[in-house]
XYZ file of C-alpha atoms in Angstrom:
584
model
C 64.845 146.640 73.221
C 68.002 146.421 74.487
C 68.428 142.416 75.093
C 68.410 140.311 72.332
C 67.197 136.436 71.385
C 66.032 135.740 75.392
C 64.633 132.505 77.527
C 61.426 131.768 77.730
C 60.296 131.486 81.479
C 58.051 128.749 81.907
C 55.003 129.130 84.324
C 51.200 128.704 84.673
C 51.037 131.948 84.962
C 51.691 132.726 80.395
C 48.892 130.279 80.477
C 46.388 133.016 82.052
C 47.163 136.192 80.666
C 43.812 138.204 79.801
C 41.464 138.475 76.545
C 40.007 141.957 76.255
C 37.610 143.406 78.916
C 34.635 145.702 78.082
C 36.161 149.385 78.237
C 35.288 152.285 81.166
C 36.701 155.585 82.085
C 39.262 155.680 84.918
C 41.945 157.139 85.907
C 45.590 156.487 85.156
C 46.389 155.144 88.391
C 43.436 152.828 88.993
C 44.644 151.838 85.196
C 47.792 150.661 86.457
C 46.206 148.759 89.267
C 43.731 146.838 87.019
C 46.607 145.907 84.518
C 48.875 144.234 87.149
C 45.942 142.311 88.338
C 44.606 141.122 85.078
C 48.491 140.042 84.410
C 48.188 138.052 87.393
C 49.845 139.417 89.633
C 48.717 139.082 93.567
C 51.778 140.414 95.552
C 53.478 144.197 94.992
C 56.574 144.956 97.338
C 57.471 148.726 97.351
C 57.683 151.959 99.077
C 55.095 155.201 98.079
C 56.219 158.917 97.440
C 54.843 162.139 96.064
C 55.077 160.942 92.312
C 53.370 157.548 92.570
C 50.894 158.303 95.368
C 47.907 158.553 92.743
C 49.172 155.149 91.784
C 48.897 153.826 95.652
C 45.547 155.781 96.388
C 44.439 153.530 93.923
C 45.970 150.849 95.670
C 43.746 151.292 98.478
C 40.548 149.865 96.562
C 42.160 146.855 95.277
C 43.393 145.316 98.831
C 41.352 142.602 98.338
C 42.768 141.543 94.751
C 46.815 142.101 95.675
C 48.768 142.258 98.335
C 51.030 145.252 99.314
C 54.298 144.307 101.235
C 55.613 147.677 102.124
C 59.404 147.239 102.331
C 61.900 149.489 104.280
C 64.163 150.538 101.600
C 63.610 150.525 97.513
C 66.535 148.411 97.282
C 64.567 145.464 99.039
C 61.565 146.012 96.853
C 63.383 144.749 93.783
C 65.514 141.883 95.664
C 62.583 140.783 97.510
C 60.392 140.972 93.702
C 63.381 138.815 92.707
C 63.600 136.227 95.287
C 59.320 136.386 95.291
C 60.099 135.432 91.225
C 62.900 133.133 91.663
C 60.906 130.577 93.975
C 57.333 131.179 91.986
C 57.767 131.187 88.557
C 56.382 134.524 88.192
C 57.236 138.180 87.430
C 58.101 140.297 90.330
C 56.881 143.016 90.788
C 58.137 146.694 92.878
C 56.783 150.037 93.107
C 58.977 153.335 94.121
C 58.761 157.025 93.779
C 60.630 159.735 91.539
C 64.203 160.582 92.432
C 65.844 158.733 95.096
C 63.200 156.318 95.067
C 63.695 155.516 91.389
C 67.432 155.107 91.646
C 67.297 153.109 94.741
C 66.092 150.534 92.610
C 69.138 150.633 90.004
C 70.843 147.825 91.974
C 68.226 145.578 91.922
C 67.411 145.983 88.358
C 70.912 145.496 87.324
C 71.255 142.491 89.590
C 67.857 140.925 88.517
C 69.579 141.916 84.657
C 72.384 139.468 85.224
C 70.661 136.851 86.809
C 67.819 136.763 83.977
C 64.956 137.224 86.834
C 61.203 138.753 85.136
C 60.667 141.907 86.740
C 58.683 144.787 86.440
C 59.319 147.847 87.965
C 57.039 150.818 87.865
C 58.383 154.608 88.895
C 56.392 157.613 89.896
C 57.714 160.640 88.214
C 57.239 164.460 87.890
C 54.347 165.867 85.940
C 55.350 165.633 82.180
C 54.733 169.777 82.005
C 57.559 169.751 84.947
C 60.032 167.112 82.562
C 63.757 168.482 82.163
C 62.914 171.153 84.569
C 65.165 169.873 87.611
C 61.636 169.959 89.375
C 61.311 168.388 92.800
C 62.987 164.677 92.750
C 62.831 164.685 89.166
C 65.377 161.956 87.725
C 66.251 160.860 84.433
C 65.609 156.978 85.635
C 64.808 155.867 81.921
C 68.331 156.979 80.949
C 69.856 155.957 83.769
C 68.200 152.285 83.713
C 68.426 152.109 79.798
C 71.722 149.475 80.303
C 70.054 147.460 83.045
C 67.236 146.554 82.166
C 65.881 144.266 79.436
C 63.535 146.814 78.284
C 62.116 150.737 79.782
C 59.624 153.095 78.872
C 58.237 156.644 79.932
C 54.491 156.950 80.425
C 52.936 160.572 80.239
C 49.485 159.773 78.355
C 46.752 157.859 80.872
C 45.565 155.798 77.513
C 48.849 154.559 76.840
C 49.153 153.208 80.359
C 47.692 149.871 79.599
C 49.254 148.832 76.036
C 52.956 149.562 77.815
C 52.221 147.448 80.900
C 50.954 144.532 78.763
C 53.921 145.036 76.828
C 56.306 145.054 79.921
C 54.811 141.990 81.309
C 55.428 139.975 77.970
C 59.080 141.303 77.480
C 60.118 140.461 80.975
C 58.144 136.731 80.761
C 59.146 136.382 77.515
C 62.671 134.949 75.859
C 65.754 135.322 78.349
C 63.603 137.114 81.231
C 64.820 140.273 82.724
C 63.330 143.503 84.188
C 62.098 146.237 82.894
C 60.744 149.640 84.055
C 57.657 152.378 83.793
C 58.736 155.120 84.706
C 54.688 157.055 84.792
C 54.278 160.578 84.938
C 52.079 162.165 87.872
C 49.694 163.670 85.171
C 49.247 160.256 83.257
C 48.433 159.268 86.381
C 45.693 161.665 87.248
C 43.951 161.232 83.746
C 41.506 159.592 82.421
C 41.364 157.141 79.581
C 38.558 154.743 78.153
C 40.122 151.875 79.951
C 40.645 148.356 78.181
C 43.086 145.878 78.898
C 44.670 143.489 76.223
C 47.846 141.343 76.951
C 50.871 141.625 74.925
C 51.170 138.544 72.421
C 53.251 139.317 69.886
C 55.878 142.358 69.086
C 57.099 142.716 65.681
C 61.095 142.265 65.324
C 61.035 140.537 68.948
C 61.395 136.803 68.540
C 62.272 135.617 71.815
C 62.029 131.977 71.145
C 64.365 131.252 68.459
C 63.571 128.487 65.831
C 64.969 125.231 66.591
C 67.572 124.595 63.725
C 67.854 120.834 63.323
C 71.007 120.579 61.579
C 72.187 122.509 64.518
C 70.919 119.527 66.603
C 72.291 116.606 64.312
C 75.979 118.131 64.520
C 75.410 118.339 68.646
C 74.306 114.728 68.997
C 77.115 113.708 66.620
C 79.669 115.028 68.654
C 78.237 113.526 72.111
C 77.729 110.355 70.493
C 81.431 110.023 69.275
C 82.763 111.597 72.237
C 85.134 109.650 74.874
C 84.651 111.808 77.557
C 81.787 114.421 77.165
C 80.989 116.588 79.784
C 78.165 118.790 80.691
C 77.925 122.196 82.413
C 74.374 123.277 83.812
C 73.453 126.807 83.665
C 70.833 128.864 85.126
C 69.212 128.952 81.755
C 68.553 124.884 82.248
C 66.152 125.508 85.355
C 64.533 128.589 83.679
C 63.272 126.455 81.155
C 62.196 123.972 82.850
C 64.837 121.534 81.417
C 66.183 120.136 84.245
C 63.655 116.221 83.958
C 65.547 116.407 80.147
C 69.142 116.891 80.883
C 68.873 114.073 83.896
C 67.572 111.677 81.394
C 70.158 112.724 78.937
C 72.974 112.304 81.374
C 71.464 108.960 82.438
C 71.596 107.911 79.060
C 74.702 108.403 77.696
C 76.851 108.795 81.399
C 77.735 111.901 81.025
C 79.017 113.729 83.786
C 77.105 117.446 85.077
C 79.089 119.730 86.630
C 76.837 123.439 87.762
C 76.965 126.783 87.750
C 76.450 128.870 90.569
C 72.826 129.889 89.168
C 72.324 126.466 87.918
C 72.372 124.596 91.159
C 69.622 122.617 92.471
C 68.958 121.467 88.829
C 70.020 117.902 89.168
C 70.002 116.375 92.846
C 73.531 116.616 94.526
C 73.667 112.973 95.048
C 72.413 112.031 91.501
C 75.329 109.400 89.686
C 76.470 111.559 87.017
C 76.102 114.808 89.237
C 79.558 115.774 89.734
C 79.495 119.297 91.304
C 79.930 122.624 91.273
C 82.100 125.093 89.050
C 83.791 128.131 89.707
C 86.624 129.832 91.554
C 85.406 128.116 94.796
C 84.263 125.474 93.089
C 84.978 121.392 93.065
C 88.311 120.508 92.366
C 87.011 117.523 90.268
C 84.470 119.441 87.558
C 87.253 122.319 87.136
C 90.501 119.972 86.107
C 88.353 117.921 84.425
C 87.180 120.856 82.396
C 90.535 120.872 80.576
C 90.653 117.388 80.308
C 87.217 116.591 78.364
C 86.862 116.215 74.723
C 83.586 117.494 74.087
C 82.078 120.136 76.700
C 78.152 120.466 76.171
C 76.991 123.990 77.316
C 73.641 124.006 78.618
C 72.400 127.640 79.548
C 75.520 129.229 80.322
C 77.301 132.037 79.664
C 81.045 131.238 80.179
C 81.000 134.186 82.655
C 85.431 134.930 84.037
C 84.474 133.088 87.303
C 84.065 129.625 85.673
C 86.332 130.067 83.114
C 89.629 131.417 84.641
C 91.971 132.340 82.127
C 90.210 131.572 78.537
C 93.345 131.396 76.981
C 93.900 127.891 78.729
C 89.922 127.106 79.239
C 89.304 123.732 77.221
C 91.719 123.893 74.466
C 91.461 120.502 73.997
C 87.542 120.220 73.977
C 84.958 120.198 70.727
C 82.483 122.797 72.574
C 78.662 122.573 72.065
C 76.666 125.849 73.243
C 72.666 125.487 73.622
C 72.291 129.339 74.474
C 68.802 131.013 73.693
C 70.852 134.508 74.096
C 72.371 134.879 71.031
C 74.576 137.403 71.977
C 75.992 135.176 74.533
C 76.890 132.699 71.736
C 81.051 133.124 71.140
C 81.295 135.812 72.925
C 83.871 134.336 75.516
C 84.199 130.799 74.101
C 83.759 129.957 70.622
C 80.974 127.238 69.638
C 82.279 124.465 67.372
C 78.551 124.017 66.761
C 76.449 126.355 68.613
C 72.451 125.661 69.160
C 70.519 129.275 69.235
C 67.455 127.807 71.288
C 65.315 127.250 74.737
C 67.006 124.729 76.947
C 63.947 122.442 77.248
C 63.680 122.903 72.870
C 67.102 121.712 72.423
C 67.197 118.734 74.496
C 64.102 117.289 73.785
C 65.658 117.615 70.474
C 68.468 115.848 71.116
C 67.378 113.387 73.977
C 66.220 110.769 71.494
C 68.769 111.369 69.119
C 71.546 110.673 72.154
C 72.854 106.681 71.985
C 73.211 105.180 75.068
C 76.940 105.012 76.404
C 79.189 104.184 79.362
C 81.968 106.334 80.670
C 82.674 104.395 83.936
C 86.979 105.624 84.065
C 85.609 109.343 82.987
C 83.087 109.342 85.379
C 85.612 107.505 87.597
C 88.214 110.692 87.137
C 85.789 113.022 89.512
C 85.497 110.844 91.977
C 89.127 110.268 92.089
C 89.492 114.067 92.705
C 86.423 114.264 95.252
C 88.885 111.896 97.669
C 91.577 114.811 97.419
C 89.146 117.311 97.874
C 87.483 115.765 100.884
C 91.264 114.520 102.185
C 92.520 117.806 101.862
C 89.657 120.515 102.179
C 86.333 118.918 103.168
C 86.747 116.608 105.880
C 88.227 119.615 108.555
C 85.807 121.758 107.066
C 82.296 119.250 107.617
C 83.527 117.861 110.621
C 86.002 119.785 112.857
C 86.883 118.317 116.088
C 88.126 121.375 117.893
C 88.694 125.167 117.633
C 85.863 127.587 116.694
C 82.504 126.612 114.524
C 83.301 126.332 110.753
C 80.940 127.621 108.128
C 80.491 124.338 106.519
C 79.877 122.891 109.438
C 76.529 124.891 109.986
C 75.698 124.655 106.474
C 75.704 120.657 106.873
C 73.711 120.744 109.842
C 71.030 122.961 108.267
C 71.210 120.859 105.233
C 70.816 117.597 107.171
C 67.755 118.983 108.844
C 65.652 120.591 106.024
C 66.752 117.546 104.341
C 68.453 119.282 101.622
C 65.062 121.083 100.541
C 64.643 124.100 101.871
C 64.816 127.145 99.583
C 68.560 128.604 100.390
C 68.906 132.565 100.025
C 72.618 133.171 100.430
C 74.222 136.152 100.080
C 77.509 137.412 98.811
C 81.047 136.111 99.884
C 82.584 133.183 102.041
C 79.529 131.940 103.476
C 77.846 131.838 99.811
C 80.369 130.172 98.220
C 80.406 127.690 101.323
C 76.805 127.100 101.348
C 76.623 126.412 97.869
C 79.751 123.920 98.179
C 77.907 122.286 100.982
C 74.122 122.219 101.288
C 73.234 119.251 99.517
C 70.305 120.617 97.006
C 67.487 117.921 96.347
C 65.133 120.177 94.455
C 64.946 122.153 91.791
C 64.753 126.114 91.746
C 66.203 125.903 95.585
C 69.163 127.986 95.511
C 68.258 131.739 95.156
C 71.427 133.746 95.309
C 72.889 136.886 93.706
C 75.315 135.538 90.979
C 76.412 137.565 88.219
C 76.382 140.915 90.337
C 77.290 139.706 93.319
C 75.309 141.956 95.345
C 76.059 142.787 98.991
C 72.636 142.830 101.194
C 70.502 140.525 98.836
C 69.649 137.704 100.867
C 67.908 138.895 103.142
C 64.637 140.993 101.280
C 65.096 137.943 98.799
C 64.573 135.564 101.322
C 61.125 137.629 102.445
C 60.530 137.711 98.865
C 60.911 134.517 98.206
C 58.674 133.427 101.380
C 56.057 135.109 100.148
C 56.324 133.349 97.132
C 56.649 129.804 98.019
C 54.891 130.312 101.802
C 54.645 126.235 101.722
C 58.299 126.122 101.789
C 60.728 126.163 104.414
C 63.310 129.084 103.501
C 66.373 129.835 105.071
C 68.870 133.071 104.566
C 72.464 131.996 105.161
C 74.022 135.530 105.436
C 77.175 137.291 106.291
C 78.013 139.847 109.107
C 78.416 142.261 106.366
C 75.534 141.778 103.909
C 73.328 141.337 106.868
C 74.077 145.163 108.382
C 73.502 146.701 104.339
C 69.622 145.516 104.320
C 68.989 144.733 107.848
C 66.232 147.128 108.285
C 64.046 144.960 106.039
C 63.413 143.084 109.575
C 60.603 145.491 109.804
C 59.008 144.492 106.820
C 59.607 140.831 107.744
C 57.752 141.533 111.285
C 54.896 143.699 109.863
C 54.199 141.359 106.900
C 54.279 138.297 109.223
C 56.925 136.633 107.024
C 58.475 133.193 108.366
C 62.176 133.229 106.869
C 64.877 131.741 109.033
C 67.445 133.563 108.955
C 71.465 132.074 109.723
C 74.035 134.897 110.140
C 77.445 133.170 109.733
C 79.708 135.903 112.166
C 83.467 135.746 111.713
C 83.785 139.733 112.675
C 85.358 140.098 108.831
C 84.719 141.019 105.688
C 85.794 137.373 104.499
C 85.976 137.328 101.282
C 87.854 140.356 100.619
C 90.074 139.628 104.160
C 91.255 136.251 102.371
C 92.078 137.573 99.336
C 94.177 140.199 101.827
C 95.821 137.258 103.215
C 96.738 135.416 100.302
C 97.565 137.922 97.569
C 98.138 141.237 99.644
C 100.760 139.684 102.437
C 97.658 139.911 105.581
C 97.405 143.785 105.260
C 94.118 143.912 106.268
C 93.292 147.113 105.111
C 89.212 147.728 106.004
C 88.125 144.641 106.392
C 87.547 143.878 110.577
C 84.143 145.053 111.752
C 82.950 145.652 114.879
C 79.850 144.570 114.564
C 76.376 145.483 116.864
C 74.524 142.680 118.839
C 72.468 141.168 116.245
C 70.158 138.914 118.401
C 69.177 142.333 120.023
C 68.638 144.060 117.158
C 66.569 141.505 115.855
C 64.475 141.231 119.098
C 63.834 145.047 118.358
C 61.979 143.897 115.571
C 60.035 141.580 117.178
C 62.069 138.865 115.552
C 62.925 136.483 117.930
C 66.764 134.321 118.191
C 69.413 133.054 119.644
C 73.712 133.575 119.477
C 75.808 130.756 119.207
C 79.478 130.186 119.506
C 80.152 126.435 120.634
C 79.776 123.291 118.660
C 77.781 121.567 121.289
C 75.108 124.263 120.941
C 74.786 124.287 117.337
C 72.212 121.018 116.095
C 70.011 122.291 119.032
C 70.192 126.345 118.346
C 69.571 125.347 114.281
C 66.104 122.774 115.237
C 65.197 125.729 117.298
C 65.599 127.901 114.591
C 63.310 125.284 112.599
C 60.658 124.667 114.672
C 60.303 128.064 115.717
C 56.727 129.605 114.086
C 57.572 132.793 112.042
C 60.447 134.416 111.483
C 63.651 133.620 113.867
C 67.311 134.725 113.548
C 70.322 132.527 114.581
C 73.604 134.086 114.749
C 76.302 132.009 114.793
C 80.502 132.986 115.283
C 82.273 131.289 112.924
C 86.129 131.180 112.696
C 87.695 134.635 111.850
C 90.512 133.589 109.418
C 88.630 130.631 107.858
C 88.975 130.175 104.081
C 87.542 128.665 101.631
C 88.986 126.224 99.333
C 89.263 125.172 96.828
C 90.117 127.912 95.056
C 91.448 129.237 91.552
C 93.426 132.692 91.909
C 91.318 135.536 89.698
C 92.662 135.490 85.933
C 94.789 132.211 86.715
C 94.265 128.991 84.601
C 91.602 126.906 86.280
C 93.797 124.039 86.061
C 95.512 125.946 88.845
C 92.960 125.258 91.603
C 94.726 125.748 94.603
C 92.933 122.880 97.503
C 94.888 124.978 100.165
């Protein structure tokens, strides 16, 4: 197993996992079938081929029991099993073929890696007779996936089918999750085996919830209690475990400020007191000075990753640094832990939460709002509420925001218009922001967005999306149109590559080398996929086009041009000090 100490993910669904059933003689494939179902699992996105058709022949029986979304590309099977497992608490699953089909999967898997999403993917291949042959789409996918997933295994024996499921479900559930992959042979498939399923409870050397040291916990609470101004950053790893009821009442407590991660928003409410914003190199201006200017900096499910940091040479000198991390590997591996807690999120603060005395920081707390009037002087003001020129990207992410109310399910994609909407769409609930973080993933949003639809079809869910990421995936309309799936989805057009175009501009003297696109009539292509919407280009247009967007039943698409050479600020230069936040 590659991954070590890992989060427990916290759903209903651990609380159902199967006793033994009475055994029978099937096949391989209808073995795989009958293990996904008695792990629960009632929605499969993926894409058949010669290896795995056994595997979906079996499918055909089962109809009833789960639901088959077949996607247009492998790639959106495992972003759309992420954002189905990012907005329901459970483990994602995709199916693809040998070959191409397995390696079309390798970005999801190493994107769902990063993020810690529970995934389970599970590959057709070659007969094992035909292994090492260079048969027919025959791929090594078990090497090639061995450093992206969490855990992988080949299958070539029908009895063995069932034992490495069960065991895939529980190491993907389990500790930090992650995916992992199956990777079954076409004969394992075609056997037979005396068929008995048993969930995974337990795997010798694999301890994914670490014990809770309390001395640990003491030496934490002593250094919040004496601290003048504490300071705590919310990871992803917070809303995995469920934590996020905990650290409020924590913060309450003692007034201590939160500043987030780009995973961990939408774990406090935007417009909670001691919420102070977000982190990163388009992040508040407040949370990332103040970072250097803290005394003790309380690490909640975090890894330190380069784009919060900045330069760790410079990163919180001054600061006593307290690291609740369940990933043990993660612990001092960028920033060193004057007392580091090895545990679950929701283990360590209930821990500590009693432990906590109650405090007031009014001219600490005082110190971010101080900087919020220079942001919003200086950056937000022109950016919310433009008077004239073209539409601004904040400016349709506050309009959205005011009309879900702040709690709709966001899918964003990669670039300007993700690190706007998560600067600007004011989160009220938790597990609301489903983006691609650590990978930063071009063409995400949108199969996530189905994905996570399909998950969570009570909830409104909106795709904010870039004229670039949109064209990598956009073929994944089809699936949206055939499955019947009601994502809104907000293409923010400004004709650019913008990220990469203002880094052109600001570091590379405006040579815009690759970076202007010509793009294709969206709305059109869109409305070839049955998906009905609308272009818009003038402010007076926009509240209406957006409640149209809203109230629209299914799926609708609203493109929207956006200012060409709009950037976003703040921001801290890559490798700079992030006491060097630039606000313009």
């Amino acid at each position: 197993m590659q991954q070590k100490d890992v989060l427990p993910m916290k759903t209903e669904e651990s609380d159902k996992r199967p006793t033994a059933a009475p055994a029978e003689i099937i096949t391989g494939a209808e073995a795989v079938i009958r293990s996904l179902i008695a792990e629960g699992v009632d929605t499969i996105f993926g894409y058949p081929g010669g290896a795995i058709m056994p595997i979906y022949d079996a499918l055909y029986d089962f109809q009833d029991k789960v639901h088959h979304i077949l996607v247009r590309h492998e790639q959106g099977a495992t972003h759309a099993a992420q954002g189905y497992a990012r907005a329901s608490g459970k483990v994602g699953v995709a199916f693809a073929t040998s070959g191409p089909g397995a390696t079309n999967l390798v970005t999801g898997l190493a994107d769902a890696h990063m993020d810690s999403t529970p995934m389970v993917c599970i590959t057709g291949q070659v007969a094992a007779a035909l292994l090492g042959t260079d048969a027919f789409q025959e791929t090594d996918v078990i090497g090639i996936t061995m450093p992206i997933t969490k855990w992988n295994i080949q299958v070539t024996r029908p009895e063995d089918i069932p034992g490495a499921i069960a065991k895939a479900f529980y190491i993907a559930r389990n500790g930090r999750p992650g995916p992992v992959l199956v990777d079954i042979t076409k004969n394992a498939q075609f056997g037979k085996l005396d068929f008995q399923y048993k969930a995974c409870e337990h795997i010798r050397s694999y301890q994914p919830v670490p014990q809770l040291k309390q001395d640990a916990i003491a030496a934490a609470v002593e250094l919040i209690n004496n601290a003048k101004k504490p300071y705590i950053l919310c990871g992803h790893g917070v809303l995995i475990a469920g934590a996020e009821k905990l650290l409020i009442e924590m913060a309450e407590k003692a007034q201590i400020p939160i500043a987030s991660t780009l995973l961990g928003l939408s774990a406090v409410p935007v417009d909670h007191p001691c919420y102070v914003g977000y982190l990163g190199m388009h992040g508040n201006y407040g949370p990332n000075i103040n970072t250097n200017e803290c005394d003790v900096l309380i690490a909640i499910g975090m890894r330190f990753d380069d784009r919060i940091t900045g330069d760790v040479n410079t990163y919180a000198r001054q600061a006593k640094v307290v690291h609740i991390e369940i990933d043990k590997a993660e612990i001092n591996k960028i920033i060193p832990a004057d007392v580091a807690v090895h545990a679950d999120a929701k283990a360590a603060l209930e821990a500590m939460l009693p432990l906590v005395k109650p405090a007031k920081h009014e001219e600490w707390l005082q110190s971010f709002k101080e900087a919020d009037k220079q942001e919003y002087e200086k950056v937000q003001h022109n950016e919310l509420y433009p008077k004239e020129g073209m539409l601004k990207m904040a400016e349709v992410v506050r309009i959205i925001s005011e009309q879900t109310e702040g709690r709709a399910i966001l899918v964003t994609d990669v670039g300007q218009h993700q690190m706007v909407a998560s600067r600007y769409y004011r989160f009220k609930d938790p597990n609301t922001n489903i983006t691609s973080g650590g990978m930063g993933t071009m063409g995400f949003s949108l199969p996530a967005a189905m994905g996570a639809k399909v998950g969570a079809p009570e909830r409104e869910v909106v795709a904010v999306i870039g004229d670039g990421c949109f064209q990598m995936t956009l073929q994944e309309l089809g699936t949206i149109y055939q499955s019947e799936i009601g994502v809104k989805i907000v293409i923010l057009n400004n004709n650019f590559l913008g990220m990469v175009r203002q880094w052109q501009q600001l570091f590379f003297d405006k040579r815009y080398s690759s970076t202007e696109m010509i793009n294709p009539d969206f709305v059109q292509i869109a409305k070839g996929f049955y998906v009905p919407g609308r272009k818009v280009s003038e402010r007076s247009e926009i509240e209406a086009a957006v409640k149209e967007m809203l109230d629209t039943k299914g799926a609708y698409l609203l493109e929207v041009v956006v200012e060409q050479e709009d950037n976003v600020f703040p921001m801290v230069p890559a490798g700079a000090p992030i006491s060097s936040i630039r606000l313009e």
